[in-house]
Amino acid sequence: MKILYVVLDGAADSPSSPRRTLEEANKPNIDSLGSHAVCGMVYTVKPGVAPQSDYATLSLLGYNPEEYYPGRGPLEAFGAGIEMRRGDVALRANFATVDPGTLRIIDRRVGRSLTSREARELASAVDGMELEEGEGVALFRATIGHRGVLVLRHRRKPLSDAISNTDPAYERRGRFSVALEKYEPYIKLSNPLSTDESAVLAARMLNEFTLRAIEVLDNHPVNKARESRGLLKANAILSRDAGVLPQEKPPGFQEKFGLRGVSIVEMVVERGIARYIGLEDIHVEIEGRAREEVYREEAARAVEALETYDLVYVHLKGPDEPGHDGSFEGKLKAVEEIDKHFFAPLLDGISSKGLEPAFVITSDHATPWDKGAHSADPVPLMISHPGLRGSVDRFSESTCLSGGLGTIIGGYRIIPKALSLLKDYVG
Ligand SMILES: O=C(O)[C@H](O)COP(=O)(O)O
């Protein structure tokens, strides 16, 4: 059995959204998979949680985040190829625009206008910053656009990840951070979430880095040049989701499911997840390339991979960013582009090779465009294969809400469900 598992990042909206992307998008290729399919809804983590992509994706790949989540920081570090040491703390970071005097956040993504070249130059100005009078050090790596990874290291003492975020848009709740729809737009200094010296020290180092980085970045030539061109300055670094090296690695994907898996993903965090669970990773460069060109290459690589692997996991970022930016038209365009430039060539390629994989199609979370943030809403799920009886007229929330799969709680249940369904029904 071959499975093509495709995740449309943030594509779902909320029942209360005035317009819903999947309901309105012109997606004939995705919908054509409904001719032999079953569908339902899924809470990728659990009801009441507006998940971030990282632990939602870990769940979709069959790993219950309550058991296996190491924190977003380490997953971003794994994806960025940073060698963490025991005692380090890693965090997801954003370049942002702030008022240096008041720490008010003007834009927590620098208006999505930062090029990766600029980000790399700015990163090198704060990478290696000595903290705690030389006893500690900050390692910083720019990844994609406004995104980066911060690793805090102390020469003599272990650091704890029990520290709060300086990014106010995500609130730490136990091991997980949840997206907030509303928040005070000011950098929040980090607090230790335990009385251990390792947490107190880590929070102090994070705050020292955060405040000194503003001084360094605000006067950096890259920002002076950006300002002279009327662009926002990337003069601050917001951090969230601290984590430490997990005590042990999770069971490998092939060991867990008996399937040889490979991933084709676009963000560093998803590449980190692939490495964390032992999925092989096919890298398709996205930066500086037209979306259409990237989708067509991803489709070609997926078809090729189906000849070698049992499960090909494809994670397409497209709809999430316009969702965060409050653009219904942007989300609609993103889903239609994916249908036209990824699914159309994918289905052609599969048919020309005489392959008959099953499809699992879903989202990692809803990013309702009218909220501009992830929501706790369940997302639609469709499982399709020529041997399945049943049909789904449209991959959308309203259709899947009444689908035969019902509502699944926990994305980690999808692969076992698909395997059992396909084993029973596939002739
Ligand atoms: O785009 C990403 O990296 C995340 O999905 C959203 O993170 P952000 O809100 O910091 O952009």
Coordinates of N, CA and C in Angstrom, one line a residue, residues 183-395:
Y183 N -3.6 40.0 22.1 CA -2.5 40.1 23.1 C -1.9 41.6 23.1
E184 N -1.3 41.9 24.2 CA -0.7 43.3 24.3 C 0.6 43.3 23.4
P185 N 0.7 44.2 22.5 CA 1.8 44.2 21.5 C 3.1 44.7 22.1
Y186 N 3.6 44.1 23.2 CA 4.9 44.5 23.7 C 5.7 43.3 24.0
I187 N 7.1 43.4 23.8 CA 7.9 42.3 24.2 C 7.7 42.0 25.7
K188 N 7.6 40.7 26.0 CA 7.4 40.3 27.4 C 8.7 39.7 27.9
L189 N 9.3 40.2 28.9 CA 10.5 39.6 29.4 C 10.2 38.2 29.9
S190 N 11.1 37.3 29.7 CA 10.9 35.9 30.1 C 11.0 35.7 31.6
N191 N 10.1 34.9 32.1 CA 10.1 34.5 33.6 C 10.4 33.0 33.7
P192 N 11.1 32.7 34.8 CA 11.3 31.2 35.0 C 9.9 30.6 35.4
L193 N 9.7 29.5 34.9 CA 8.4 28.8 35.3 C 8.6 27.7 36.4
S194 N 9.8 27.8 36.9 CA 10.1 27.0 38.1 C 11.1 27.7 38.9
T195 N 11.3 27.3 40.2 CA 12.2 28.0 41.0 C 13.7 27.5 40.9
D196 N 13.8 26.4 40.0 CA 15.2 25.9 39.8 C 16.1 27.0 39.3
E197 N 17.3 26.9 39.8 CA 18.4 27.9 39.3 C 18.5 27.8 37.8
S198 N 18.4 26.6 37.2 CA 18.6 26.4 35.8 C 17.5 27.2 35.0
A199 N 16.3 27.3 35.6 CA 15.2 28.1 34.9 C 15.5 29.6 35.1
V200 N 15.8 29.9 36.3 CA 16.1 31.4 36.6 C 17.2 31.9 35.7
L201 N 18.3 31.1 35.6 CA 19.4 31.4 34.7 C 19.0 31.5 33.3
A202 N 18.3 30.6 32.8 CA 17.9 30.6 31.4 C 17.0 31.8 31.1
A203 N 16.1 32.1 31.9 CA 15.2 33.3 31.7 C 16.1 34.6 31.7
R204 N 17.1 34.7 32.6 CA 17.9 35.9 32.7 C 18.8 36.0 31.4
M205 N 19.3 34.9 31.0 CA 20.1 34.9 29.7 C 19.2 35.3 28.5
L206 N 18.0 34.8 28.5 CA 17.1 35.1 27.3 C 16.8 36.6 27.3
N207 N 16.6 37.2 28.5 CA 16.3 38.6 28.6 C 17.5 39.4 28.3
E208 N 18.6 39.0 28.7 CA 19.8 39.8 28.4 C 20.1 39.8 26.9
F209 N 19.9 38.6 26.3 CA 20.0 38.5 24.8 C 19.0 39.4 24.1
T210 N 17.8 39.3 24.5 CA 16.7 40.0 23.9 C 16.9 41.5 23.9
L211 N 17.3 42.1 25.0 CA 17.5 43.5 25.2 C 18.8 44.0 24.4
R212 N 19.9 43.2 24.5 CA 21.1 43.6 23.8 C 21.0 43.5 22.3
A213 N 20.2 42.5 21.9 CA 20.0 42.3 20.4 C 19.3 43.5 19.8
I214 N 18.4 44.2 20.6 CA 17.8 45.4 20.0 C 18.8 46.5 19.8
E215 N 19.7 46.6 20.7 CA 20.8 47.7 20.6 C 21.6 47.4 19.3
V216 N 22.0 46.1 19.2 CA 22.9 45.7 18.1 C 22.1 45.9 16.7
L217 N 20.9 45.4 16.7 CA 20.2 45.3 15.4 C 19.6 46.7 15.0
D218 N 19.2 47.5 16.0 CA 18.6 48.8 15.6 C 19.6 49.7 14.8
N219 N 20.9 49.6 15.1 CA 21.9 50.4 14.4 C 22.6 49.6 13.3
H220 N 22.2 48.4 13.0 CA 22.9 47.6 12.0 C 22.7 48.2 10.6
P221 N 23.8 48.2 9.8 CA 23.7 48.8 8.4 C 22.6 48.2 7.6
V222 N 22.2 47.0 7.8 CA 21.1 46.4 7.1 C 19.8 47.1 7.4
N223 N 19.7 47.5 8.7 CA 18.5 48.2 9.1 C 18.5 49.7 8.7
K224 N 19.7 50.2 8.7 CA 19.8 51.6 8.2 C 19.4 51.7 6.7
A225 N 19.9 50.7 6.0 CA 19.6 50.6 4.5 C 18.1 50.4 4.3
R226 N 17.5 49.5 5.1 CA 16.1 49.2 5.0 C 15.3 50.5 5.3
E227 N 15.7 51.2 6.4 CA 15.0 52.4 6.8 C 15.0 53.5 5.7
S228 N 16.2 53.5 5.0 CA 16.4 54.6 4.0 C 15.5 54.2 2.8
R229 N 15.1 52.9 2.7 CA 14.2 52.5 1.6 C 12.8 52.5 2.0
G230 N 12.5 53.0 3.2 CA 11.1 53.0 3.7 C 10.6 51.7 4.2
L231 N 11.5 50.8 4.5 CA 11.1 49.4 4.9 C 11.2 49.4 6.5
L232 N 10.4 48.5 7.0 CA 10.5 48.3 8.5 C 11.9 47.7 8.9
K233 N 12.3 48.2 10.1 CA 13.6 47.6 10.6 C 13.3 46.3 11.3
A234 N 14.3 45.4 11.1 CA 14.2 44.1 11.8 C 15.1 44.3 13.0
N235 N 14.6 45.0 14.0 CA 15.5 45.4 15.2 C 15.2 44.7 16.5
A236 N 14.5 43.6 16.4 CA 14.3 42.8 17.7 C 14.1 41.4 17.3
I237 N 14.3 40.5 18.3 CA 14.1 39.1 18.2 C 13.2 38.6 19.3
L238 N 12.0 38.1 18.8 CA 11.0 37.5 19.7 C 11.3 36.0 19.8
S239 N 11.2 35.5 21.0 CA 11.5 34.0 21.1 C 10.3 33.3 21.8
R240 N 10.2 32.0 21.5 CA 9.1 31.2 22.1 C 9.4 29.7 22.1
D241 N 8.7 29.0 22.9 CA 8.7 27.5 22.9 C 10.0 26.9 23.1
A242 N 10.6 27.3 24.3 CA 11.9 26.7 24.7 C 11.8 25.2 24.9
G243 N 12.9 24.6 24.5 CA 13.0 23.1 24.7 C 14.4 22.7 24.9
V244 N 14.6 21.5 25.5 CA 16.0 21.0 25.7 C 16.1 19.7 24.9
L245 N 17.3 19.2 24.7 CA 17.4 17.9 24.0 C 16.6 16.9 24.7
P246 N 15.7 16.1 24.0 CA 14.9 15.1 24.7 C 15.9 14.0 25.3
Q247 N 15.4 13.5 26.4 CA 16.2 12.4 27.1 C 16.4 11.2 26.1
E248 N 15.4 10.9 25.3 CA 15.6 9.8 24.4 C 14.9 10.1 23.1
K249 N 15.3 9.5 22.0 CA 14.7 9.8 20.7 C 13.4 8.9 20.6
P250 N 12.4 9.4 19.9 CA 11.1 8.6 19.8 C 11.4 7.4 18.9
P251 N 10.5 6.4 19.0 CA 10.6 5.2 18.0 C 10.6 5.8 16.6
G252 N 11.4 5.2 15.8 CA 11.5 5.7 14.4 C 10.2 5.4 13.7
F253 N 9.9 6.2 12.6 CA 8.7 6.1 11.9 C 8.5 4.6 11.3
Q254 N 9.6 4.1 10.7 CA 9.4 2.8 10.1 C 9.2 1.7 11.2
E255 N 9.9 1.9 12.3 CA 9.7 0.9 13.4 C 8.3 1.0 14.0
K256 N 7.7 2.2 13.9 CA 6.4 2.4 14.5 C 5.3 1.9 13.6
F257 N 5.4 2.1 12.3 CA 4.3 1.8 11.4 C 4.7 0.7 10.4
G258 N 5.9 0.3 10.3 CA 6.3 -0.7 9.3 C 6.2 -0.1 7.9
L259 N 6.3 1.2 7.8 CA 6.3 1.9 6.5 C 7.6 2.6 6.4
R260 N 8.1 2.6 5.2 CA 9.2 3.5 4.9 C 8.7 4.8 4.4
G261 N 9.0 5.9 5.2 CA 8.4 7.2 4.9 C 9.4 8.2 4.5
V262 N 8.9 9.2 3.8 CA 9.8 10.3 3.4 C 8.9 11.6 3.4
S263 N 9.6 12.7 3.7 CA 8.8 13.9 3.7 C 9.3 15.0 2.7
I264 N 8.3 15.7 2.2 CA 8.6 16.9 1.3 C 8.0 18.1 2.0
V265 N 8.7 18.9 2.7 CA 8.1 19.9 3.5 C 8.8 21.2 3.2
E266 N 8.2 22.4 3.6 CA 8.8 23.7 3.2 C 9.4 24.5 4.3
M267 N 9.0 24.2 5.6 CA 9.5 25.0 6.7 C 10.6 24.2 7.5
V268 N 11.4 24.9 8.1 CA 12.5 24.3 8.8 C 12.0 23.4 10.0
V269 N 10.9 23.9 10.6 CA 10.4 23.1 11.7 C 9.9 21.7 11.3
E270 N 9.3 21.7 10.1 CA 8.8 20.4 9.6 C 10.0 19.5 9.2
R271 N 11.1 20.1 8.7 CA 12.3 19.3 8.4 C 12.9 18.8 9.7
G272 N 12.8 19.6 10.8 CA 13.3 19.1 12.1 C 12.5 17.9 12.6
I273 N 11.2 18.0 12.4 CA 10.3 16.9 12.8 C 10.7 15.6 12.1
A274 N 10.9 15.7 10.7 CA 11.3 14.6 9.9 C 12.5 13.9 10.5
R275 N 13.5 14.8 10.8 CA 14.8 14.2 11.4 C 14.5 13.6 12.8
Y276 N 13.7 14.2 13.5 CA 13.4 13.8 14.9 C 12.8 12.4 14.9
I277 N 11.9 12.1 13.9 CA 11.2 10.8 13.9 C 11.8 9.8 12.9
G278 N 12.9 10.2 12.3 CA 13.6 9.3 11.3 C 12.9 9.2 10.0
L279 N 12.2 10.2 9.6 CA 11.7 10.2 8.2 C 12.8 10.8 7.3
E280 N 13.0 10.1 6.1 CA 13.9 10.7 5.2 C 13.3 12.0 4.7
D281 N 14.1 12.9 4.2 CA 13.7 14.3 3.9 C 14.1 14.7 2.5
I282 N 13.2 14.9 1.6 CA 13.5 15.4 0.3 C 13.4 17.0 0.3
H283 N 14.5 17.7 0.1 CA 14.5 19.1 0.2 C 14.2 19.8 -1.1
V284 N 13.2 20.6 -1.2 CA 12.9 21.4 -2.4 C 13.1 22.8 -2.0
E285 N 14.0 23.5 -2.6 CA 14.3 24.9 -2.3 C 13.0 25.8 -2.6
I286 N 12.6 26.6 -1.6 CA 11.4 27.5 -1.9 C 11.8 28.9 -2.1
E287 N 12.9 29.3 -1.5 CA 13.3 30.8 -1.4 C 13.7 31.3 -2.8
G288 N 13.1 32.4 -3.1 CA 13.5 33.1 -4.4 C 12.9 32.4 -5.6
R289 N 12.0 31.5 -5.4 CA 11.4 30.8 -6.6 C 9.9 31.0 -6.6
A290 N 9.3 31.0 -7.8 CA 7.9 31.2 -8.0 C 7.2 30.0 -7.4
R291 N 6.0 30.3 -6.8 CA 5.3 29.2 -6.1 C 5.0 28.1 -7.1
E292 N 4.6 28.5 -8.3 CA 4.2 27.4 -9.4 C 5.4 26.5 -9.6
E293 N 6.5 27.1 -9.7 CA 7.7 26.3 -10.0 C 8.0 25.3 -8.8
V294 N 7.9 25.8 -7.6 CA 8.1 25.0 -6.4 C 7.1 23.8 -6.4
Y295 N 5.8 24.2 -6.6 CA 4.8 23.1 -6.5 C 5.0 22.0 -7.5
R296 N 5.4 22.4 -8.7 CA 5.6 21.4 -9.8 C 6.7 20.5 -9.5
E297 N 7.8 21.1 -8.8 CA 8.9 20.3 -8.5 C 8.5 19.3 -7.3
E298 N 7.8 19.9 -6.4 CA 7.3 19.0 -5.2 C 6.5 17.9 -5.7
A299 N 5.6 18.2 -6.7 CA 4.8 17.1 -7.3 C 5.6 16.0 -8.0
A300 N 6.6 16.5 -8.7 CA 7.4 15.5 -9.4 C 8.2 14.6 -8.5
R301 N 8.7 15.3 -7.4 CA 9.5 14.5 -6.4 C 8.6 13.5 -5.6
A302 N 7.4 14.0 -5.4 CA 6.4 13.1 -4.7 C 6.1 11.8 -5.5
V303 N 5.9 12.0 -6.8 CA 5.6 10.9 -7.7 C 6.8 9.9 -7.8
E304 N 8.0 10.5 -7.9 CA 9.2 9.8 -7.9 C 9.4 9.0 -6.6
A305 N 9.1 9.6 -5.5 CA 9.3 9.0 -4.2 C 8.3 7.9 -4.0
L306 N 7.1 7.9 -4.6 CA 6.1 6.8 -4.4 C 6.7 5.5 -4.9
E307 N 7.7 5.6 -5.8 CA 8.2 4.3 -6.4 C 9.1 3.6 -5.4
T308 N 9.6 4.4 -4.4 CA 10.5 3.8 -3.4 C 10.0 3.7 -2.0
Y309 N 9.1 4.7 -1.6 CA 8.7 4.8 -0.2 C 7.2 4.3 -0.1
D310 N 6.8 3.9 1.1 CA 5.4 3.5 1.3 C 4.6 4.7 1.6
L311 N 5.1 5.7 2.3 CA 4.3 6.9 2.7 C 5.2 8.1 2.3
V312 N 4.5 9.0 1.6 CA 5.1 10.3 1.2 C 4.3 11.4 1.9
Y313 N 5.0 12.1 2.8 CA 4.3 13.2 3.6 C 4.7 14.5 3.0
V314 N 3.6 15.2 2.5 CA 3.9 16.5 1.9 C 3.2 17.6 2.7
H315 N 3.9 18.6 3.1 CA 3.4 19.7 3.9 C 3.5 21.0 3.2
L316 N 2.4 21.6 2.7 CA 2.5 22.8 1.9 C 2.0 24.0 2.7
K317 N 2.9 25.0 2.9 CA 2.7 26.1 3.8 C 1.7 27.1 3.3
G318 N 1.5 27.2 2.0 CA 0.7 28.2 1.3 C -0.4 28.9 2.0
P319 N -1.5 28.2 2.4 CA -2.7 29.0 3.0 C -2.4 29.6 4.3
D320 N -1.4 29.2 5.1 CA -1.3 29.6 6.5 C -0.9 31.1 6.6
E321 N 0.0 31.5 5.8 CA 0.5 32.9 5.9 C -0.6 34.0 5.6
P322 N -1.4 33.8 4.5 CA -2.5 34.8 4.2 C -3.5 34.7 5.3
G323 N -3.6 33.5 5.9 CA -4.6 33.3 7.1 C -4.1 34.2 8.2
H324 N -2.8 34.1 8.5 CA -2.3 35.0 9.6 C -2.4 36.5 9.3
D325 N -2.3 36.8 7.9 CA -2.4 38.2 7.5 C -3.8 38.7 7.3
G326 N -4.8 37.8 7.6 CA -6.2 38.3 7.5 C -6.7 38.4 6.1
S327 N -6.2 37.6 5.2 CA -6.6 37.8 3.8 C -7.3 36.6 3.2
F328 N -8.7 36.7 3.1 CA -9.5 35.6 2.5 C -9.0 35.3 1.1
E329 N -8.9 36.4 0.3 CA -8.5 36.3 -1.1 C -7.1 35.6 -1.2
G330 N -6.2 35.9 -0.3 CA -4.9 35.3 -0.3 C -5.0 33.8 0.0
K331 N -5.8 33.4 1.0 CA -6.0 32.0 1.3 C -6.6 31.3 0.1
L332 N -7.6 31.9 -0.5 CA -8.3 31.3 -1.7 C -7.3 31.0 -2.8
K333 N -6.5 32.1 -3.1 CA -5.5 31.9 -4.1 C -4.5 30.8 -3.8
A334 N -4.1 30.7 -2.6 CA -3.1 29.7 -2.2 C -3.6 28.3 -2.4
V335 N -4.9 28.1 -2.0 CA -5.5 26.7 -2.2 C -5.6 26.4 -3.7
E336 N -6.1 27.4 -4.4 CA -6.3 27.2 -5.9 C -4.9 26.9 -6.6
E337 N -3.9 27.6 -6.1 CA -2.6 27.4 -6.7 C -2.1 26.0 -6.4
I338 N -2.3 25.6 -5.2 CA -1.9 24.2 -4.8 C -2.6 23.2 -5.7
D339 N -3.9 23.4 -5.9 CA -4.7 22.5 -6.7 C -4.2 22.4 -8.1
K340 N -3.9 23.6 -8.6 CA -3.5 23.7 -10.1 C -2.1 23.3 -10.3
H341 N -1.2 23.7 -9.4 CA 0.2 23.5 -9.7 C 0.9 22.4 -8.9
F342 N 0.2 21.9 -7.9 CA 0.7 20.7 -7.2 C -0.1 19.5 -7.5
F343 N -1.4 19.5 -7.3 CA -2.2 18.3 -7.4 C -2.4 17.9 -8.9
A344 N -2.6 18.9 -9.8 CA -2.8 18.5 -11.2 C -1.6 17.7 -11.8
P345 N -0.4 18.3 -11.6 CA 0.8 17.5 -12.1 C 1.0 16.2 -11.3
L346 N 0.7 16.3 -10.1 CA 0.8 15.0 -9.2 C -0.1 13.9 -9.8
L347 N -1.3 14.2 -10.0 CA -2.3 13.2 -10.5 C -1.9 12.7 -11.9
D348 N -1.4 13.6 -12.7 CA -0.9 13.2 -14.1 C 0.2 12.3 -13.9
G349 N 1.2 12.7 -13.0 CA 2.4 11.8 -12.9 C 2.0 10.4 -12.4
I350 N 1.1 10.4 -11.4 CA 0.7 9.1 -10.8 C 0.1 8.2 -11.9
S351 N -0.8 8.9 -12.7 CA -1.6 8.1 -13.7 C -0.6 7.6 -14.8
S352 N 0.3 8.5 -15.1 CA 1.3 8.1 -16.2 C 2.2 6.9 -15.8
K353 N 2.4 6.8 -14.5 CA 3.2 5.7 -14.0 C 2.4 4.5 -13.6
G354 N 1.1 4.6 -13.7 CA 0.2 3.5 -13.4 C 0.2 3.2 -11.9
L355 N 0.5 4.3 -11.1 CA 0.5 4.1 -9.6 C -1.0 4.3 -9.1
E356 N -1.3 3.7 -8.0 CA -2.6 3.8 -7.3 C -2.5 4.0 -5.8
P357 N -1.8 5.1 -5.4 CA -1.7 5.3 -4.0 C -3.0 5.7 -3.4
A358 N -3.0 5.6 -2.1 CA -4.1 6.2 -1.3 C -3.7 7.6 -1.0
F359 N -4.7 8.5 -0.8 CA -4.4 9.9 -0.5 C -5.0 10.1 0.9
V360 N -4.3 10.8 1.7 CA -4.8 11.3 3.0 C -4.6 12.8 2.9
I361 N -5.7 13.6 3.0 CA -5.6 15.0 2.8 C -6.2 15.7 4.0
T362 N -5.5 16.6 4.6 CA -6.0 17.4 5.8 C -5.2 18.7 6.0
S363 N -5.4 19.3 7.1 CA -4.7 20.5 7.5 C -4.1 20.2 8.9
D364 N -3.0 21.0 9.3 CA -2.5 20.8 10.6 C -3.3 21.5 11.6
H365 N -3.9 22.6 11.2 CA -4.7 23.4 12.1 C -5.5 24.4 11.2
A366 N -6.5 25.0 11.8 CA -7.3 26.1 11.1 C -6.5 27.4 11.3
T367 N -6.4 28.2 10.3 CA -5.9 29.6 10.5 C -7.0 30.5 9.9
P368 N -8.1 30.6 10.6 CA -9.2 31.4 10.0 C -8.7 32.8 9.7
W369 N -9.0 33.2 8.4 CA -8.4 34.5 7.9 C -9.1 35.7 8.7
D370 N -10.3 35.5 9.3 CA -11.0 36.5 10.0 C -10.5 36.6 11.4
K371 N -9.6 35.7 11.8 CA -9.0 35.8 13.2 C -7.5 36.2 13.1
G372 N -6.9 35.8 12.0 CA -5.5 36.1 11.8 C -4.6 35.3 12.7
A373 N -5.1 34.1 13.2 CA -4.3 33.3 14.1 C -4.8 31.9 14.0
H374 N -4.1 30.9 14.5 CA -4.5 29.5 14.6 C -5.8 29.5 15.5
S375 N -6.7 28.6 15.2 CA -7.8 28.4 16.1 C -7.9 26.9 16.5
A376 N -8.8 26.7 17.5 CA -8.9 25.3 18.1 C -9.9 24.5 17.3
D377 N -10.4 25.0 16.1 CA -11.4 24.3 15.4 C -10.9 23.0 14.8
P378 N -11.7 22.0 14.7 CA -11.3 20.8 14.0 C -11.1 21.1 12.5
V379 N -10.4 20.2 11.8 CA -10.1 20.4 10.4 C -10.6 19.3 9.6
P380 N -10.9 19.5 8.3 CA -11.4 18.4 7.5 C -10.3 17.4 7.1
L381 N -10.8 16.1 7.0 CA -9.9 15.0 6.6 C -10.5 14.1 5.6
M382 N -9.8 13.8 4.5 CA -10.3 12.9 3.5 C -9.3 11.8 3.2
I383 N -9.8 10.6 3.1 CA -9.0 9.4 2.8 C -9.5 8.9 1.5
S384 N -8.7 8.8 0.5 CA -9.2 8.4 -0.8 C -8.3 7.3 -1.4
H385 N -9.0 6.4 -2.1 CA -8.3 5.3 -2.8 C -9.3 4.7 -3.8
P386 N -8.9 4.3 -5.0 CA -9.8 3.7 -6.0 C -10.6 2.5 -5.4
G387 N -10.0 1.8 -4.4 CA -10.7 0.6 -3.9 C -11.7 0.9 -2.8
L388 N -11.8 2.2 -2.4 CA -12.7 2.6 -1.3 C -14.1 2.8 -1.9
R389 N -15.1 2.3 -1.2 CA -16.5 2.6 -1.5 C -16.9 3.9 -0.8
G390 N -17.7 4.7 -1.4 CA -18.1 5.9 -0.8 C -17.5 7.1 -1.6
S391 N -18.2 8.2 -1.5 CA -17.7 9.4 -2.2 C -17.9 10.7 -1.4
V392 N -17.1 11.6 -1.7 CA -17.0 12.9 -1.0 C -17.1 14.0 -2.1
D393 N -18.2 14.8 -2.1 CA -18.4 15.6 -3.3 C -17.5 16.8 -3.3
R394 N -17.0 17.2 -2.1 CA -16.1 18.4 -2.0 C -15.3 18.3 -0.8
F395 N -14.0 18.5 -0.9 CA -13.1 18.5 0.3 C -13.4 19.9 1.0

